Each structure stands twice: as structure tokens, then as C-alpha cells.
Amino acid sequence: MKNLFFIVLICVFVACGGSKKAIQNTTPDEHTTTEKKENPPTVTVPVEEKAPDTTIEKVEPEEEVEEVLPQQKETMTPKEDPKTGIIEAFNHQSWNDLLQKHVSATGTVRYIGFKQDYLVLKSYLEALRKNIPAENWSKSDVLAYWINVYNAFTVKLILDNYPIKSIKDIKEPWDLRFFKLGNKWYTLNDVEHRILRKMGDPRIHFGINCASISCPPLLNKAFTAQNVDHELEKLTIDFINDTKRNTITPSSVQLSKIFTWFAKDFKTEGSLIHFLNKYSRITINSNAKKSFKKYNWNLNE
């Protein structure tokens, strides 16, 4: 009996030990809640908040910025005539300064000097581009503007091709569409034939300069609203009575080819002789013989 009891006791002990081990190895079922370890949150730093790089950044050279010259500031500012109190629509002072500096009283042009002052000229040309004539401009302002445009851009054309012996060394110089005013591109022929000649004043032919010896001399001052009428009148008188360009007697005249190229412009109030007699110091007979001189296209320097 004792032996039987002892056997039963051993069996119970073995059964209890196995159950404990089974419980320890059991996988929790779907109803068993187990706390999961969460991953640490990822922090995204905005680009603008990142610490700056401590390395030295290579700085690219900035686009070259031209100095705003005093002449350019003056050009952009309308000028008041101290005598009349009239305010010009456009101030041509920087162009006037260049002409005074690089053009002689007889019209000889020092293109090398213009080349040395090219930034000043460029500033003036840029001011012309940004300030085209408006409806409220006077006729004198408009006339002065376009004559100065023609002369200044002719100088630029020569400088862009310098050194040369003649403007005619440039292919089709008067038909090159090389400058812009406002939003439109122009040629020298556009300015002369489609603008200036249509203003109905034949004296413009003695104010614009084609960079050649036989041309009317380049005036060594800028045209302005105040002086354009007076200067054109003086230039016309001087040109017609210049014996290098015209030979005048009462019975015959040897004239510049300007008077045949633009004959129509000089006949709006009568004959060519009638126009010449308005300015000539020698009275020309109405039936005087006319001939025309050879034109010298060599550069006016």
C-alpha cells in the first residue's frame, strides 16, 4: 500500500513540473495584449532651418554694372533754359560735351577720342533709346532729337568699324538696322528719309552728318529745342557759301551733290536757284548754269 501511494505521489509531481514548462513556452493568442516597443520619431529639419555650411562658398563674379556717369544723369533730366524758362523734353548735355571735346569748330572729328569716351557715348545712346519723342513734345524738341540721333549713331557706326578710310567701306551703312529706339529697330535711312525729311525742313540736310569730307560739317554742339532753328539756319548759310563745297557766281554754280540727290526738298517754295539765293552771299541769276562737284567720301577726321 505504501508502495502504491509513493508511485502516485511521484506521478503527480512529474505532471505539475511539465505543466509549468508548457505554460512558459505557450505563444500568446490573439486575445493576449502585449505592449509593443515604438520606434523613435523621425525629425525632418526644413531646408531653411539647417545650419549653414561652414565651408567658404565660391562667389561667382557679378555681371558687370556700368557706372552711372554724371553725363548720363544729366541726360535723363529735362533741362530748363535759364533765359526763356522753357523746359526741354530731353537733355542732350552729354552729347554736347562729347562734341565739344572731340569735334573741331570746322567739323573735323577725332574718332579716337570718341572711342576713349565710348562709355559716355553709350550712356547717351541708351538715354535716347529710353526717351523717344512723345505727343506732348514740341516740334523743336522732336527735330533736335532726331538730328542728334542720326549724328550720334553715325559716330557709333564708325567707331564699331574703326579704323576705316570711308563710311562706304562698311557694307550698306545707311541700311544697317543696328540701333533700337523704344521697341523699334532703325537704320540711318529710316531716320533721314522716313522721319526728318517728312518734317518739311530742307535745312536738316546741313545738320545731319554722313562722316565724310564732302558732307556738311558735324556741328560741335548738340541740337536742342532752343537752338535747333538758329543752328540749322547758320549751318545752311555756311555750307552754301563754303567755296570748298560750292562754287557760286551770278551766271553759274558748281554745287554739292546734296542739291541733286535731294532736289525735291529744295524746291518746295520755288526753284533750286530760289532756295540758294535765300542764303547765298552772291545773287545767282535764275538762268545760271548748274553742275555738281565730285563727292569726297573719305572719313571726316
Short mmCIF file of C-alpha atoms in Angstrom, two decimals:
data_model
loop_
_atom_site.label_atom_id
_atom_site.label_comp_id
_atom_site.label_asym_id
_atom_site.label_seq_id
_atom_site.Cartn_x
_atom_site.Cartn_y
_atom_site.Cartn_z
CA MET A 1 0.00 0.00 0.00
CA LYS A 2 2.82 2.26 0.86
CA ASN A 3 4.43 1.50 -2.44
CA LEU A 4 1.27 2.42 -4.37
CA PHE A 5 0.95 5.76 -2.56
CA PHE A 6 4.57 6.54 -3.27
CA ILE A 7 4.11 5.85 -7.01
CA VAL A 8 1.03 8.12 -7.20
CA LEU A 9 2.94 10.94 -5.48
CA ILE A 10 5.76 10.70 -7.98
CA CYS A 11 3.32 10.87 -10.93
CA VAL A 12 1.62 13.99 -9.53
CA PHE A 13 4.97 15.72 -9.08
CA VAL A 14 6.07 14.95 -12.66
CA ALA A 15 2.73 16.16 -14.08
CA CYS A 16 2.95 19.51 -12.26
CA GLY A 17 6.51 20.18 -13.46
CA GLY A 18 5.59 19.58 -17.14
CA SER A 19 2.54 21.84 -16.97
CA LYS A 20 4.65 24.74 -15.67
CA LYS A 21 7.13 24.33 -18.52
CA ALA A 22 4.28 24.17 -21.09
CA ILE A 23 2.78 27.36 -19.71
CA GLN A 24 6.12 29.16 -20.03
CA ASN A 25 6.52 28.07 -23.68
CA THR A 26 2.98 28.90 -24.77
CA THR A 27 2.63 31.68 -27.51
CA PRO A 28 0.03 34.27 -26.57
CA ASP A 29 -3.13 34.04 -28.62
CA GLU A 30 -4.82 36.91 -30.46
CA HIS A 31 -6.57 38.00 -27.30
CA THR A 32 -3.32 38.37 -25.36
CA THR A 33 -2.23 42.08 -25.21
CA THR A 34 1.50 42.65 -25.31
CA GLU A 35 2.98 46.20 -25.16
CA LYS A 36 4.97 46.88 -28.34
CA LYS A 37 8.13 48.97 -28.31
CA GLU A 38 7.61 52.00 -30.60
CA ASN A 39 10.40 53.27 -32.89
CA PRO A 40 11.69 56.80 -32.05
CA PRO A 41 10.05 59.52 -34.24
CA THR A 42 12.00 60.77 -37.28
CA VAL A 43 12.56 64.57 -37.22
CA THR A 44 12.72 66.32 -40.59
CA VAL A 45 14.54 69.64 -40.48
CA PRO A 46 13.26 72.21 -43.04
CA VAL A 47 15.92 73.29 -45.53
CA GLU A 48 15.83 76.90 -44.42
CA GLU A 49 16.45 75.89 -40.83
CA LYS A 50 19.52 73.77 -41.45
CA ALA A 51 22.75 75.12 -40.13
CA PRO A 52 24.76 76.93 -42.80
CA ASP A 53 27.71 75.16 -44.32
CA THR A 54 30.90 76.37 -42.71
CA THR A 55 32.89 75.92 -45.89
CA ILE A 56 33.73 79.07 -47.88
CA GLU A 57 31.32 79.40 -50.77
CA LYS A 58 32.82 80.32 -54.12
CA VAL A 59 31.30 83.60 -55.20
CA GLU A 60 30.74 83.89 -58.94
CA PRO A 61 31.67 87.27 -60.42
CA GLU A 62 28.66 89.52 -60.76
CA GLU A 63 27.55 90.82 -64.12
CA GLU A 64 29.48 93.96 -64.93
CA VAL A 65 27.49 97.02 -63.98
CA GLU A 66 28.42 100.20 -65.74
CA GLU A 67 28.91 103.22 -63.60
CA VAL A 68 26.15 105.77 -63.92
CA LEU A 69 28.11 108.72 -65.17
CA PRO A 70 27.23 112.31 -64.34
CA GLN A 71 26.59 112.91 -68.03
CA GLN A 72 24.00 110.13 -68.07
CA LYS A 73 22.20 111.58 -65.05
CA GLU A 74 22.10 114.97 -66.74
CA THR A 75 20.79 113.45 -69.93
CA MET A 76 17.94 111.76 -68.14
CA THR A 77 16.87 115.02 -66.50
CA PRO A 78 14.95 117.61 -68.55
CA LYS A 79 16.79 120.90 -68.78
CA GLU A 80 15.32 124.36 -68.26
CA ASP A 81 16.59 127.23 -70.36
CA PRO A 82 17.61 129.96 -67.88
CA LYS A 83 16.73 132.73 -70.36
CA THR A 84 13.34 131.59 -71.59
CA GLY A 85 12.31 129.29 -68.73
CA ILE A 86 11.33 126.68 -71.33
CA ILE A 87 11.91 123.10 -70.23
CA GLU A 88 13.31 120.83 -72.93
CA ALA A 89 11.70 117.43 -73.30
CA PHE A 90 15.13 115.81 -73.42
CA ASN A 91 18.54 116.93 -72.19
CA HIS A 92 21.35 116.42 -74.74
CA GLN A 93 24.10 117.79 -72.48
CA SER A 94 26.29 114.65 -72.50
CA TRP A 95 26.27 114.58 -76.31
CA ASN A 96 27.10 118.29 -76.33
CA ASP A 97 30.09 117.65 -74.05
CA LEU A 98 31.40 114.88 -76.33
CA LEU A 99 31.07 117.07 -79.43
CA GLN A 100 32.83 119.96 -77.75
CA LYS A 101 35.65 117.65 -76.74
CA HIS A 102 36.15 115.64 -79.94
CA VAL A 103 34.92 117.79 -82.86
CA SER A 104 36.71 120.92 -84.06
CA ALA A 105 34.99 124.18 -84.97
CA THR A 106 35.38 123.22 -88.65
CA GLY A 107 33.85 119.77 -88.18
CA THR A 108 36.94 117.59 -88.06
CA VAL A 109 36.14 114.55 -85.91
CA ARG A 110 38.59 112.87 -83.55
CA TYR A 111 37.18 109.35 -83.57
CA ILE A 112 39.97 108.03 -81.34
CA GLY A 113 38.78 110.47 -78.67
CA PHE A 114 35.19 109.26 -79.06
CA LYS A 115 36.48 105.72 -78.67
CA GLN A 116 38.16 106.65 -75.41
CA ASP A 117 34.86 108.13 -74.18
CA TYR A 118 32.77 105.27 -75.52
CA LEU A 119 31.00 104.61 -72.21
CA VAL A 120 29.77 108.20 -72.12
CA LEU A 121 28.53 107.89 -75.71
CA LYS A 122 26.90 104.55 -74.91
CA SER A 123 25.09 106.10 -71.94
CA TYR A 124 23.75 108.88 -74.15
CA LEU A 125 22.60 106.44 -76.83
CA GLU A 126 20.83 104.40 -74.15
CA ALA A 127 19.10 107.53 -72.90
CA LEU A 128 17.92 108.22 -76.46
CA ARG A 129 16.56 104.68 -76.65
CA LYS A 130 14.57 105.06 -73.44
CA ASN A 131 13.18 108.52 -74.22
CA ILE A 132 11.61 108.57 -77.67
CA PRO A 133 9.53 111.62 -78.63
CA ALA A 134 6.05 111.77 -77.12
CA GLU A 135 2.92 113.56 -78.28
CA ASN A 136 3.49 116.43 -75.87
CA TRP A 137 6.96 117.21 -77.28
CA SER A 138 7.33 120.44 -79.25
CA LYS A 139 8.33 120.30 -82.91
CA SER A 140 11.71 121.79 -81.98
CA ASP A 141 12.30 119.07 -79.38
CA VAL A 142 11.42 116.37 -81.91
CA LEU A 143 13.60 117.90 -84.61
CA ALA A 144 16.59 118.25 -82.28
CA TYR A 145 16.12 114.69 -81.02
CA TRP A 146 16.16 113.06 -84.46
CA ILE A 147 19.10 115.09 -85.81
CA ASN A 148 21.11 114.15 -82.73
CA VAL A 149 20.03 110.52 -83.16
CA TYR A 150 21.31 110.50 -86.73
CA ASN A 151 24.64 112.09 -85.87
CA ALA A 152 25.31 110.14 -82.67
CA PHE A 153 24.54 106.75 -84.20
CA THR A 154 26.61 107.61 -87.26
CA VAL A 155 29.55 108.18 -84.91
CA LYS A 156 28.78 104.84 -83.23
CA LEU A 157 28.72 103.10 -86.62
CA ILE A 158 32.17 104.49 -87.46
CA LEU A 159 33.54 103.51 -84.04
CA ASP A 160 32.18 99.98 -84.38
CA ASN A 161 34.17 99.59 -87.62
CA TYR A 162 37.16 101.81 -86.85
CA PRO A 163 39.74 102.25 -88.26
CA ILE A 164 38.34 102.75 -91.76
CA LYS A 165 39.04 105.21 -94.56
CA SER A 166 35.42 105.82 -95.52
CA ILE A 167 31.93 105.12 -94.28
CA LYS A 168 31.39 103.40 -97.62
CA ASP A 169 33.88 100.73 -96.56
CA ILE A 170 31.00 99.46 -94.41
CA LYS A 171 28.55 97.31 -96.33
CA GLU A 172 25.27 99.22 -96.83
CA PRO A 173 25.93 101.57 -93.88
CA TRP A 174 22.67 103.50 -94.24
CA ASP A 175 20.54 100.36 -94.42
CA LEU A 176 22.02 98.58 -91.41
CA ARG A 177 19.32 98.09 -88.78
CA PHE A 178 21.79 98.45 -85.94
CA PHE A 179 20.12 100.62 -83.30
CA LYS A 180 16.95 100.50 -81.29
CA LEU A 181 14.78 103.35 -80.02
CA GLY A 182 11.89 102.40 -77.80
CA ASN A 183 10.83 98.99 -79.06
CA LYS A 184 11.72 99.56 -82.71
CA TRP A 185 14.91 98.95 -84.68
CA TYR A 186 16.11 101.67 -87.07
CA THR A 187 18.51 102.35 -89.90
CA LEU A 188 20.07 105.73 -90.65
CA ASN A 189 17.92 105.85 -93.78
CA ASP A 190 14.82 105.41 -91.62
CA VAL A 191 15.76 108.48 -89.61
CA GLU A 192 16.71 110.63 -92.59
CA HIS A 193 14.09 109.71 -95.18
CA ARG A 194 11.13 108.49 -93.16
CA ILE A 195 11.31 110.95 -90.27
CA LEU A 196 13.47 114.05 -90.79
CA ARG A 197 12.68 114.74 -94.45
CA LYS A 198 8.98 114.34 -93.74
CA MET A 199 9.19 117.19 -91.25
CA GLY A 200 9.40 119.52 -94.24
CA ASP A 201 12.54 121.49 -93.35
CA PRO A 202 15.24 121.15 -96.09
CA ARG A 203 17.82 122.65 -93.74
CA ILE A 204 18.06 119.27 -91.99
CA HIS A 205 20.45 118.21 -94.80
CA PHE A 206 23.02 120.63 -93.36
CA GLY A 207 22.51 119.43 -89.80
CA ILE A 208 22.94 115.68 -90.31
CA ASN A 209 26.42 114.37 -90.98
CA CYS A 210 27.47 111.33 -93.02
CA ALA A 211 31.01 111.14 -91.61
CA SER A 212 32.57 112.25 -94.90
CA ILE A 213 34.63 115.25 -96.02
CA SER A 214 32.08 116.48 -98.56
CA CYS A 215 29.22 116.25 -96.07
CA PRO A 216 28.12 119.34 -94.18
CA PRO A 217 30.48 119.54 -91.18
CA LEU A 218 29.40 117.88 -87.96
CA LEU A 219 28.35 120.66 -85.61
CA ASN A 220 30.47 120.63 -82.45
CA LYS A 221 27.47 121.14 -80.21
CA ALA A 222 24.24 119.27 -79.64
CA PHE A 223 20.99 120.43 -81.16
CA THR A 224 18.39 121.44 -78.61
CA ALA A 225 14.84 122.72 -78.71
CA GLN A 226 16.22 126.21 -78.06
CA ASN A 227 18.99 126.29 -80.67
CA VAL A 228 17.87 123.98 -83.48
CA ASP A 229 16.30 126.68 -85.67
CA HIS A 230 19.20 129.10 -85.23
CA GLU A 231 21.88 126.44 -85.78
CA LEU A 232 20.21 125.00 -88.89
CA GLU A 233 19.94 128.47 -90.36
CA LYS A 234 23.62 129.18 -89.68
CA LEU A 235 24.73 125.79 -90.99
CA THR A 236 22.78 126.30 -94.22
CA ILE A 237 24.37 129.70 -94.81
CA ASP A 238 27.84 128.40 -94.03
CA PHE A 239 27.50 125.35 -96.28
CA ILE A 240 26.13 127.16 -99.31
CA ASN A 241 28.83 129.82 -99.08
CA ASP A 242 31.65 127.33 -98.44
CA THR A 243 33.81 127.55 -101.58
CA LYS A 244 35.20 124.04 -100.94
CA ARG A 245 31.74 122.60 -101.33
CA ASN A 246 30.05 125.06 -103.70
CA THR A 247 31.42 127.48 -106.27
CA ILE A 248 28.91 130.25 -106.94
CA THR A 249 28.92 133.04 -109.50
CA PRO A 250 25.97 135.03 -110.84
CA SER A 251 25.97 133.05 -114.08
CA SER A 252 26.93 129.55 -112.96
CA VAL A 253 27.04 127.34 -109.93
CA GLN A 254 29.03 124.23 -109.15
CA LEU A 255 27.16 122.63 -106.32
CA SER A 256 27.42 119.80 -103.84
CA LYS A 257 25.63 116.66 -104.99
CA ILE A 258 23.37 117.10 -101.98
CA PHE A 259 21.44 119.57 -104.14
CA THR A 260 20.75 116.96 -106.81
CA TRP A 261 20.22 113.96 -104.53
CA PHE A 262 17.54 115.84 -102.56
CA ALA A 263 16.47 118.35 -105.22
CA LYS A 264 12.79 117.86 -104.38
CA ASP A 265 13.34 119.08 -100.81
CA PHE A 266 14.84 122.37 -102.02
CA LYS A 267 12.03 123.15 -104.46
CA THR A 268 9.02 123.28 -102.14
CA GLU A 269 8.85 127.09 -102.43
CA GLY A 270 10.23 127.51 -105.93
CA SER A 271 13.32 126.56 -107.91
CA LEU A 272 16.67 125.41 -106.58
CA ILE A 273 18.15 128.81 -107.52
CA HIS A 274 15.41 130.48 -105.48
CA PHE A 275 16.40 128.40 -102.44
CA LEU A 276 20.11 129.12 -102.91
CA ASN A 277 19.52 132.86 -103.19
CA LYS A 278 17.90 132.87 -99.74
CA TYR A 279 21.30 132.05 -98.25
CA SER A 280 23.96 132.86 -100.86
CA ARG A 281 26.06 135.99 -100.45
CA ILE A 282 26.23 136.17 -104.23
CA THR A 283 22.96 136.62 -106.09
CA ILE A 284 22.55 133.88 -108.67
CA ASN A 285 20.74 134.52 -111.94
CA SER A 286 17.64 132.43 -112.44
CA ASN A 287 19.06 131.00 -115.67
CA ALA A 288 22.51 130.26 -114.24
CA LYS A 289 24.18 127.08 -115.41
CA LYS A 290 24.29 124.29 -112.85
CA SER A 291 26.79 121.48 -112.41
CA PHE A 292 27.68 119.25 -109.49
CA LYS A 293 31.01 118.54 -107.83
CA LYS A 294 32.58 115.18 -107.17
CA TYR A 295 31.76 113.93 -103.69
CA ASN A 296 34.61 113.07 -101.35
CA TRP A 297 33.62 110.11 -99.18
CA ASN A 298 36.86 109.99 -97.18
CA LEU A 299 36.36 109.98 -93.42
CA ASN A 300 36.00 113.43 -91.86
CA GLU A 301 38.94 113.13 -89.47
#
